[in-house]
Protein backbone atom coordinates (compact mmCIF):
# COMPACT_ATOMS: atom_id res chain seq x y z
CA UNK A 1 0.00 0.00 0.00
CA UNK A 2 1.13 3.58 -0.61
CA UNK A 3 2.39 5.60 2.33
CA UNK A 4 -0.42 5.39 4.84
CA UNK A 5 -2.12 8.71 5.47
CA UNK A 6 -5.78 9.65 6.02
CA UNK A 7 -6.41 10.21 2.29
CA UNK A 8 -4.98 6.80 1.35
CA UNK A 9 -7.07 5.12 4.06
CA UNK A 10 -10.20 7.02 2.96
CA UNK A 11 -9.63 6.12 -0.70
CA UNK A 12 -9.33 2.45 0.19
CA UNK A 13 -12.44 2.61 2.41
CA UNK A 14 -14.38 4.11 -0.52
CA UNK A 15 -13.08 1.38 -2.84
CA UNK A 16 -14.04 -1.38 -0.40
CA UNK A 17 -17.44 0.22 0.28
CA UNK A 18 -18.14 0.35 -3.45
CA UNK A 19 -17.35 -3.36 -3.72
CA UNK A 20 -19.43 -4.12 -0.64
CA UNK A 21 -22.37 -2.21 -2.16
CA UNK A 22 -22.05 -4.22 -5.39
CA UNK A 23 -22.15 -7.40 -3.32
CA UNK A 24 -25.21 -6.21 -1.38
CA UNK A 25 -27.10 -5.48 -4.60
CA UNK A 26 -26.36 -9.01 -5.83
CA UNK A 27 -26.91 -10.65 -2.39
CA UNK A 28 -29.32 -8.46 -0.37
CA UNK A 29 -29.83 -11.24 2.19
CA UNK A 30 -26.44 -10.38 3.72
CA UNK A 31 -28.13 -7.33 5.26
CA UNK A 32 -30.20 -9.69 7.42
CA UNK A 33 -26.96 -10.69 9.16
CA UNK A 34 -26.15 -7.11 10.20
CA UNK A 35 -27.49 -5.75 13.49
CA UNK A 36 -29.57 -2.58 13.38
CA UNK A 37 -27.57 0.67 13.47
CA UNK A 38 -24.34 -1.23 12.92
CA UNK A 39 -21.17 0.66 12.14
CA UNK A 40 -19.46 -1.25 9.34
CA UNK A 41 -15.68 -1.57 9.42
CA UNK A 42 -14.30 -2.93 6.16
CA UNK A 43 -11.09 -4.93 6.32
CA UNK A 44 -8.64 -6.05 3.65
CA UNK A 45 -7.13 -9.47 4.48
CA UNK A 46 -4.07 -8.56 2.40
CA UNK A 47 -3.30 -5.26 4.15
CA UNK A 48 -2.90 -5.38 7.94
CA UNK A 49 -1.48 -1.84 8.06
CA UNK A 50 -4.66 -0.49 6.43
CA UNK A 51 -6.82 -2.59 8.78
CA UNK A 52 -5.12 -1.18 11.88
CA UNK A 53 -5.39 2.39 10.56
CA UNK A 54 -9.04 1.94 9.58
CA UNK A 55 -10.02 0.41 12.94
CA UNK A 56 -8.24 3.23 14.75
CA UNK A 57 -9.99 5.82 12.56
CA UNK A 58 -13.41 4.28 13.21
CA UNK A 59 -12.86 4.06 16.96
CA UNK A 60 -11.72 7.69 17.16
CA UNK A 61 -14.51 9.06 14.95
CA UNK A 62 -17.88 10.25 16.18
CA UNK A 63 -20.44 7.52 15.65
CA UNK A 64 -24.01 6.68 16.60
CA UNK A 65 -24.86 5.93 20.25
CA UNK A 66 -22.51 3.75 22.24
CA UNK A 67 -24.78 0.73 21.82
CA UNK A 68 -24.26 0.81 18.02
CA UNK A 69 -22.25 -2.35 17.34
CA UNK A 70 -19.09 -2.34 15.28
CA UNK A 71 -19.32 -5.01 12.59
CA UNK A 72 -16.06 -6.06 10.95
CA UNK A 73 -16.38 -7.23 7.34
CA UNK A 74 -13.42 -8.80 5.59
CA UNK A 75 -13.55 -8.00 1.88
CA UNK A 76 -11.88 -10.86 0.04
CA UNK A 77 -11.02 -10.26 -3.59
CA UNK A 78 -11.91 -13.12 -5.89
CA UNK A 79 -10.67 -13.16 -9.44
CA UNK A 80 -13.12 -14.96 -11.68
CA UNK A 81 -12.06 -15.62 -15.23
CA UNK A 82 -14.70 -15.99 -17.86
CA UNK A 83 -14.44 -17.01 -21.48
CA UNK A 84 -16.65 -14.91 -23.68
CA UNK A 85 -17.15 -15.53 -27.36
CA UNK A 86 -17.67 -12.52 -29.61
CA UNK A 87 -19.08 -13.11 -33.10
CA UNK A 88 -17.76 -10.99 -35.93
CA UNK A 89 -19.65 -10.87 -39.23
CA UNK A 90 -17.26 -11.28 -42.12
CA UNK A 91 -17.99 -10.22 -45.71
CA UNK A 92 -16.80 -13.56 -47.13
CA UNK A 93 -15.51 -16.84 -45.63
CA UNK A 94 -11.77 -17.03 -45.25
CA UNK A 95 -10.05 -19.80 -47.17
CA UNK A 96 -8.55 -22.46 -44.94
CSV table of C-alpha atoms in Angstrom, one decimal:
chain,number,residue,atom,x,y,z
A,1,UNK,CA,0.0,0.0,0.0
A,2,UNK,CA,1.1,3.6,-0.6
A,3,UNK,CA,2.4,5.6,2.3
A,4,UNK,CA,-0.4,5.4,4.8
A,5,UNK,CA,-2.1,8.7,5.5
A,6,UNK,CA,-5.8,9.7,6.0
A,7,UNK,CA,-6.4,10.2,2.3
A,8,UNK,CA,-5.0,6.8,1.4
A,9,UNK,CA,-7.1,5.1,4.1
A,10,UNK,CA,-10.2,7.0,3.0
A,11,UNK,CA,-9.6,6.1,-0.7
A,12,UNK,CA,-9.3,2.5,0.2
A,13,UNK,CA,-12.4,2.6,2.4
A,14,UNK,CA,-14.4,4.1,-0.5
A,15,UNK,CA,-13.1,1.4,-2.8
A,16,UNK,CA,-14.0,-1.4,-0.4
A,17,UNK,CA,-17.4,0.2,0.3
A,18,UNK,CA,-18.1,0.4,-3.4
A,19,UNK,CA,-17.4,-3.4,-3.7
A,20,UNK,CA,-19.4,-4.1,-0.6
A,21,UNK,CA,-22.4,-2.2,-2.2
A,22,UNK,CA,-22.1,-4.2,-5.4
A,23,UNK,CA,-22.1,-7.4,-3.3
A,24,UNK,CA,-25.2,-6.2,-1.4
A,25,UNK,CA,-27.1,-5.5,-4.6
A,26,UNK,CA,-26.4,-9.0,-5.8
A,27,UNK,CA,-26.9,-10.6,-2.4
A,28,UNK,CA,-29.3,-8.5,-0.4
A,29,UNK,CA,-29.8,-11.2,2.2
A,30,UNK,CA,-26.4,-10.4,3.7
A,31,UNK,CA,-28.1,-7.3,5.3
A,32,UNK,CA,-30.2,-9.7,7.4
A,33,UNK,CA,-27.0,-10.7,9.2
A,34,UNK,CA,-26.1,-7.1,10.2
A,35,UNK,CA,-27.5,-5.8,13.5
A,36,UNK,CA,-29.6,-2.6,13.4
A,37,UNK,CA,-27.6,0.7,13.5
A,38,UNK,CA,-24.3,-1.2,12.9
A,39,UNK,CA,-21.2,0.7,12.1
A,40,UNK,CA,-19.5,-1.3,9.3
A,41,UNK,CA,-15.7,-1.6,9.4
A,42,UNK,CA,-14.3,-2.9,6.2
A,43,UNK,CA,-11.1,-4.9,6.3
A,44,UNK,CA,-8.6,-6.1,3.7
A,45,UNK,CA,-7.1,-9.5,4.5
A,46,UNK,CA,-4.1,-8.6,2.4
A,47,UNK,CA,-3.3,-5.3,4.2
A,48,UNK,CA,-2.9,-5.4,7.9
A,49,UNK,CA,-1.5,-1.8,8.1
A,50,UNK,CA,-4.7,-0.5,6.4
A,51,UNK,CA,-6.8,-2.6,8.8
A,52,UNK,CA,-5.1,-1.2,11.9
A,53,UNK,CA,-5.4,2.4,10.6
A,54,UNK,CA,-9.0,1.9,9.6
A,55,UNK,CA,-10.0,0.4,12.9
A,56,UNK,CA,-8.2,3.2,14.8
A,57,UNK,CA,-10.0,5.8,12.6
A,58,UNK,CA,-13.4,4.3,13.2
A,59,UNK,CA,-12.9,4.1,17.0
A,60,UNK,CA,-11.7,7.7,17.2
A,61,UNK,CA,-14.5,9.1,14.9
A,62,UNK,CA,-17.9,10.2,16.2
A,63,UNK,CA,-20.4,7.5,15.7
A,64,UNK,CA,-24.0,6.7,16.6
A,65,UNK,CA,-24.9,5.9,20.2
A,66,UNK,CA,-22.5,3.7,22.2
A,67,UNK,CA,-24.8,0.7,21.8
A,68,UNK,CA,-24.3,0.8,18.0
A,69,UNK,CA,-22.2,-2.3,17.3
A,70,UNK,CA,-19.1,-2.3,15.3
A,71,UNK,CA,-19.3,-5.0,12.6
A,72,UNK,CA,-16.1,-6.1,10.9
A,73,UNK,CA,-16.4,-7.2,7.3
A,74,UNK,CA,-13.4,-8.8,5.6
A,75,UNK,CA,-13.5,-8.0,1.9
A,76,UNK,CA,-11.9,-10.9,0.0
A,77,UNK,CA,-11.0,-10.3,-3.6
A,78,UNK,CA,-11.9,-13.1,-5.9
A,79,UNK,CA,-10.7,-13.2,-9.4
A,80,UNK,CA,-13.1,-15.0,-11.7
A,81,UNK,CA,-12.1,-15.6,-15.2
A,82,UNK,CA,-14.7,-16.0,-17.9
A,83,UNK,CA,-14.4,-17.0,-21.5
A,84,UNK,CA,-16.6,-14.9,-23.7
A,85,UNK,CA,-17.2,-15.5,-27.4
A,86,UNK,CA,-17.7,-12.5,-29.6
A,87,UNK,CA,-19.1,-13.1,-33.1
A,88,UNK,CA,-17.8,-11.0,-35.9
A,89,UNK,CA,-19.7,-10.9,-39.2
A,90,UNK,CA,-17.3,-11.3,-42.1
A,91,UNK,CA,-18.0,-10.2,-45.7
A,92,UNK,CA,-16.8,-13.6,-47.1
A,93,UNK,CA,-15.5,-16.8,-45.6
A,94,UNK,CA,-11.8,-17.0,-45.3
A,95,UNK,CA,-10.0,-19.8,-47.2
A,96,UNK,CA,-8.6,-22.5,-44.9
